[in-house]
Amino acid sequence: MWVLSTDRAELHSFRTPEEVPGGFAALSHTWNNEPEDGPPEQSFQEVRKIQERCAKDGTNPRDFVGEKIRRCCELAQKHGFKWLWIDTCCIDKTSSAELSEAINSMFHLFRGCLGFLDRRWFGRNLGLLHTLCYGHFLLAII
């Protein structure tokens, strides 16, 4: 599984959620497909490109990712998390195997972690998340 470091928004790979030191916060996206929803979600590939560019010039990728990723990193870090999982950028959707694995392990990914949700998420998706994570998920509404 891929997670972002909260201090630098760099993608790191761990074999299982249990291997992520100290656990991780999680953000599930709100399909920003319409202009009124704000800027489009950044993909795994876009975040990797930012990370690679920053590795070359010594800058912090967190300063160049979108506001949603940056603010979630900051909030998770404020709550003591070093790692963050966001489904829009921590799943390589060009890999059918990785996408399938992520879908099949959603309950496991969210189990026992702190999640931050955008208020708009409730109207569309809370039922699914609640079903997957009932009793294992602490919500912070942003």
PDB file of C-alpha atoms in Angstrom:
ATOM      1  CA  MET A   1       0.000   0.000   0.000  1.00  0.00           C
ATOM      2  CA  TRP A   2       1.106   3.528  -0.676  1.00  0.00           C
ATOM      3  CA  VAL A   3       0.863   6.283   1.935  1.00  0.00           C
ATOM      4  CA  LEU A   4       1.992   9.897   2.033  1.00  0.00           C
ATOM      5  CA  SER A   5       4.392  11.222   4.647  1.00  0.00           C
ATOM      6  CA  THR A   6       2.573  14.045   6.399  1.00  0.00           C
ATOM      7  CA  ASP A   7       5.668  16.248   6.677  1.00  0.00           C
ATOM      8  CA  ARG A   8       6.591  16.123   2.974  1.00  0.00           C
ATOM      9  CA  ALA A   9       3.629  14.555   1.098  1.00  0.00           C
ATOM     10  CA  GLU A  10       6.004  11.953  -0.348  1.00  0.00           C
ATOM     11  CA  LEU A  11       4.641   8.558  -1.371  1.00  0.00           C
ATOM     12  CA  HIS A  12       6.084   5.547   0.462  1.00  0.00           C
ATOM     13  CA  SER A  13       5.214   1.894  -0.009  1.00  0.00           C
ATOM     14  CA  PHE A  14       4.448  -0.614   2.742  1.00  0.00           C
ATOM     15  CA  ARG A  15       3.464  -4.241   2.185  1.00  0.00           C
ATOM     16  CA  THR A  16       0.542  -4.138   4.615  1.00  0.00           C
ATOM     17  CA  PRO A  17      -1.307  -1.506   6.679  1.00  0.00           C
ATOM     18  CA  GLU A  18       0.158  -3.057   9.844  1.00  0.00           C
ATOM     19  CA  GLU A  19       3.666  -2.173   8.648  1.00  0.00           C
ATOM     20  CA  VAL A  20       2.899   1.567   8.593  1.00  0.00           C
ATOM     21  CA  PRO A  21       4.669   2.812  11.745  1.00  0.00           C
ATOM     22  CA  GLY A  22       2.192   4.404  14.143  1.00  0.00           C
ATOM     23  CA  GLY A  23      -0.802   3.886  11.871  1.00  0.00           C
ATOM     24  CA  PHE A  24      -2.138   6.412   9.409  1.00  0.00           C
ATOM     25  CA  ALA A  25      -4.920   8.915   8.866  1.00  0.00           C
ATOM     26  CA  ALA A  26      -7.203   8.384   5.881  1.00  0.00           C
ATOM     27  CA  LEU A  27      -9.062  10.701   3.535  1.00  0.00           C
ATOM     28  CA  SER A  28     -11.530   9.458   1.001  1.00  0.00           C
ATOM     29  CA  HIS A  29     -12.212  11.760  -1.881  1.00  0.00           C
ATOM     30  CA  THR A  30     -15.298  13.611  -3.096  1.00  0.00           C
ATOM     31  CA  TRP A  31     -15.314  13.166  -6.866  1.00  0.00           C
ATOM     32  CA  ASN A  32     -14.434  16.692  -8.003  1.00  0.00           C
ATOM     33  CA  ASN A  33     -15.657  16.402 -11.566  1.00  0.00           C
ATOM     34  CA  GLU A  34     -17.554  19.685 -11.748  1.00  0.00           C
ATOM     35  CA  PRO A  35     -15.993  23.186 -11.696  1.00  0.00           C
ATOM     36  CA  GLU A  36     -18.059  24.159  -8.644  1.00  0.00           C
ATOM     37  CA  ASP A  37     -16.490  21.213  -6.758  1.00  0.00           C
ATOM     38  CA  GLY A  38     -13.076  22.854  -6.909  1.00  0.00           C
ATOM     39  CA  PRO A  39      -9.882  21.684  -8.624  1.00  0.00           C
ATOM     40  CA  PRO A  40      -9.707  18.075  -9.841  1.00  0.00           C
ATOM     41  CA  GLU A  41      -8.215  15.432  -7.577  1.00  0.00           C
ATOM     42  CA  GLN A  42      -4.486  14.733  -8.027  1.00  0.00           C
ATOM     43  CA  SER A  43      -3.628  11.219  -9.152  1.00  0.00           C
ATOM     44  CA  PHE A  44      -0.894   8.872  -7.989  1.00  0.00           C
ATOM     45  CA  GLN A  45       1.116   9.732 -11.126  1.00  0.00           C
ATOM     46  CA  GLU A  46       0.778  13.489 -10.560  1.00  0.00           C
ATOM     47  CA  VAL A  47       1.948  13.231  -6.952  1.00  0.00           C
ATOM     48  CA  ARG A  48       4.884  11.010  -8.037  1.00  0.00           C
ATOM     49  CA  LYS A  49       5.937  13.604 -10.636  1.00  0.00           C
ATOM     50  CA  ILE A  50       5.878  16.350  -8.001  1.00  0.00           C
ATOM     51  CA  GLN A  51       7.906  14.137  -5.654  1.00  0.00           C
ATOM     52  CA  GLU A  52      10.503  13.364  -8.344  1.00  0.00           C
ATOM     53  CA  ARG A  53      10.840  17.039  -9.327  1.00  0.00           C
ATOM     54  CA  CYS A  54      11.274  18.088  -5.692  1.00  0.00           C
ATOM     55  CA  ALA A  55      13.883  15.365  -5.095  1.00  0.00           C
ATOM     56  CA  LYS A  56      15.970  16.956  -7.861  1.00  0.00           C
ATOM     57  CA  ASP A  57      15.728  20.542  -6.657  1.00  0.00           C
ATOM     58  CA  GLY A  58      15.567  19.917  -2.885  1.00  0.00           C
ATOM     59  CA  THR A  59      12.130  21.427  -2.317  1.00  0.00           C
ATOM     60  CA  ASN A  60       9.320  20.013  -0.195  1.00  0.00           C
ATOM     61  CA  PRO A  61       6.612  18.300  -2.287  1.00  0.00           C
ATOM     62  CA  ARG A  62       3.990  19.299   0.288  1.00  0.00           C
ATOM     63  CA  ASP A  63       4.432  22.874  -0.921  1.00  0.00           C
ATOM     64  CA  PHE A  64       3.432  21.846  -4.470  1.00  0.00           C
ATOM     65  CA  VAL A  65       0.598  19.329  -4.054  1.00  0.00           C
ATOM     66  CA  GLY A  66      -2.983  20.544  -4.208  1.00  0.00           C
ATOM     67  CA  GLU A  67      -4.568  22.328  -1.272  1.00  0.00           C
ATOM     68  CA  LYS A  68      -6.674  19.326  -0.270  1.00  0.00           C
ATOM     69  CA  ILE A  69      -3.655  17.015   0.040  1.00  0.00           C
ATOM     70  CA  ARG A  70      -1.509  19.679   1.712  1.00  0.00           C
ATOM     71  CA  ARG A  71      -4.169  20.614   4.284  1.00  0.00           C
ATOM     72  CA  CYS A  72      -4.946  16.988   5.052  1.00  0.00           C
ATOM     73  CA  CYS A  73      -1.215  16.322   5.591  1.00  0.00           C
ATOM     74  CA  GLU A  74      -1.048  19.299   7.940  1.00  0.00           C
ATOM     75  CA  LEU A  75      -4.135  18.225   9.881  1.00  0.00           C
ATOM     76  CA  ALA A  76      -3.004  14.605  10.179  1.00  0.00           C
ATOM     77  CA  GLN A  77       0.444  15.761  11.316  1.00  0.00           C
ATOM     78  CA  LYS A  78      -1.168  18.073  13.881  1.00  0.00           C
ATOM     79  CA  HIS A  79      -2.953  15.006  15.296  1.00  0.00           C
ATOM     80  CA  GLY A  80       0.330  13.103  15.575  1.00  0.00           C
ATOM     81  CA  PHE A  81       0.201  11.020  12.386  1.00  0.00           C
ATOM     82  CA  LYS A  82       3.310  10.632  10.246  1.00  0.00           C
ATOM     83  CA  TRP A  83       1.403   8.858   7.471  1.00  0.00           C
ATOM     84  CA  LEU A  84      -1.710   9.553   5.444  1.00  0.00           C
ATOM     85  CA  TRP A  85      -3.690   7.477   2.951  1.00  0.00           C
ATOM     86  CA  ILE A  86      -5.811   9.273   0.353  1.00  0.00           C
ATOM     87  CA  ASP A  87      -7.602   7.080  -2.154  1.00  0.00           C
ATOM     88  CA  THR A  88      -7.214   9.527  -5.039  1.00  0.00           C
ATOM     89  CA  CYS A  89      -3.408   9.634  -4.920  1.00  0.00           C
ATOM     90  CA  CYS A  90      -2.305   6.570  -2.942  1.00  0.00           C
ATOM     91  CA  ILE A  91      -3.688   4.025  -5.403  1.00  0.00           C
ATOM     92  CA  ASP A  92      -2.064   3.582  -8.795  1.00  0.00           C
ATOM     93  CA  LYS A  93      -5.259   3.279 -10.811  1.00  0.00           C
ATOM     94  CA  THR A  94      -3.304   2.402 -13.961  1.00  0.00           C
ATOM     95  CA  SER A  95      -2.503  -0.938 -12.312  1.00  0.00           C
ATOM     96  CA  SER A  96      -5.601  -3.140 -12.359  1.00  0.00           C
ATOM     97  CA  ALA A  97      -4.011  -5.437  -9.756  1.00  0.00           C
ATOM     98  CA  GLU A  98      -3.339  -2.550  -7.358  1.00  0.00           C
ATOM     99  CA  LEU A  99      -6.794  -1.071  -7.905  1.00  0.00           C
ATOM    100  CA  SER A 100      -8.446  -4.433  -7.287  1.00  0.00           C
ATOM    101  CA  GLU A 101      -6.387  -5.008  -4.140  1.00  0.00           C
ATOM    102  CA  ALA A 102      -7.309  -1.551  -2.825  1.00  0.00           C
ATOM    103  CA  ILE A 103     -11.021  -2.098  -3.394  1.00  0.00           C
ATOM    104  CA  ASN A 104     -10.912  -5.535  -1.792  1.00  0.00           C
ATOM    105  CA  SER A 105      -9.066  -4.265   1.288  1.00  0.00           C
ATOM    106  CA  MET A 106     -10.972  -1.023   1.995  1.00  0.00           C
ATOM    107  CA  PHE A 107     -12.285  -2.271   5.347  1.00  0.00           C
ATOM    108  CA  HIS A 108      -8.789  -3.306   6.386  1.00  0.00           C
ATOM    109  CA  LEU A 109      -7.282   0.016   5.276  1.00  0.00           C
ATOM    110  CA  PHE A 110      -9.710   2.091   7.325  1.00  0.00           C
ATOM    111  CA  ARG A 111      -9.710  -0.109  10.403  1.00  0.00           C
ATOM    112  CA  GLY A 112      -8.508   1.700  13.499  1.00  0.00           C
ATOM    113  CA  CYS A 113      -7.301   4.869  11.812  1.00  0.00           C
ATOM    114  CA  LEU A 114      -8.339   8.498  11.985  1.00  0.00           C
ATOM    115  CA  GLY A 115     -10.228   9.843   8.991  1.00  0.00           C
ATOM    116  CA  PHE A 116     -10.850  13.374   7.811  1.00  0.00           C
ATOM    117  CA  LEU A 117     -13.932  13.989   5.672  1.00  0.00           C
ATOM    118  CA  ASP A 118     -15.066  16.993   3.696  1.00  0.00           C
ATOM    119  CA  ARG A 119     -18.612  18.026   4.717  1.00  0.00           C
ATOM    120  CA  ARG A 120     -19.861  17.405   1.147  1.00  0.00           C
ATOM    121  CA  TRP A 121     -18.913  13.741   1.525  1.00  0.00           C
ATOM    122  CA  PHE A 122     -21.838  13.010   3.798  1.00  0.00           C
ATOM    123  CA  GLY A 123     -24.545  13.526   1.201  1.00  0.00           C
ATOM    124  CA  ARG A 124     -22.962  11.133  -1.257  1.00  0.00           C
ATOM    125  CA  ASN A 125     -20.849   8.525   0.387  1.00  0.00           C
ATOM    126  CA  LEU A 126     -21.094   8.194   4.146  1.00  0.00           C
ATOM    127  CA  GLY A 127     -23.378   5.168   3.869  1.00  0.00           C
ATOM    128  CA  LEU A 128     -20.670   3.120   2.157  1.00  0.00           C
ATOM    129  CA  LEU A 129     -17.942   4.255   4.537  1.00  0.00           C
ATOM    130  CA  HIS A 130     -20.166   3.685   7.552  1.00  0.00           C
ATOM    131  CA  THR A 131     -20.963   0.175   6.328  1.00  0.00           C
ATOM    132  CA  LEU A 132     -17.293  -0.628   5.745  1.00  0.00           C
ATOM    133  CA  CYS A 133     -15.913   0.888   8.893  1.00  0.00           C
ATOM    134  CA  TYR A 134     -18.595   0.866  11.581  1.00  0.00           C
ATOM    135  CA  GLY A 135     -16.970   0.799  14.988  1.00  0.00           C
ATOM    136  CA  HIS A 136     -13.414   1.145  13.667  1.00  0.00           C
ATOM    137  CA  PHE A 137     -13.241   4.690  12.343  1.00  0.00           C
ATOM    138  CA  LEU A 138     -12.920   8.044  14.063  1.00  0.00           C
ATOM    139  CA  LEU A 139     -14.214  10.903  11.919  1.00  0.00           C
ATOM    140  CA  ALA A 140     -12.990  14.479  11.894  1.00  0.00           C
ATOM    141  CA  ILE A 141     -15.209  16.629   9.682  1.00  0.00           C
ATOM    142  CA  ILE A 142     -13.342  19.384   7.825  1.00  0.00           C
TER     143      ILE A 142
END
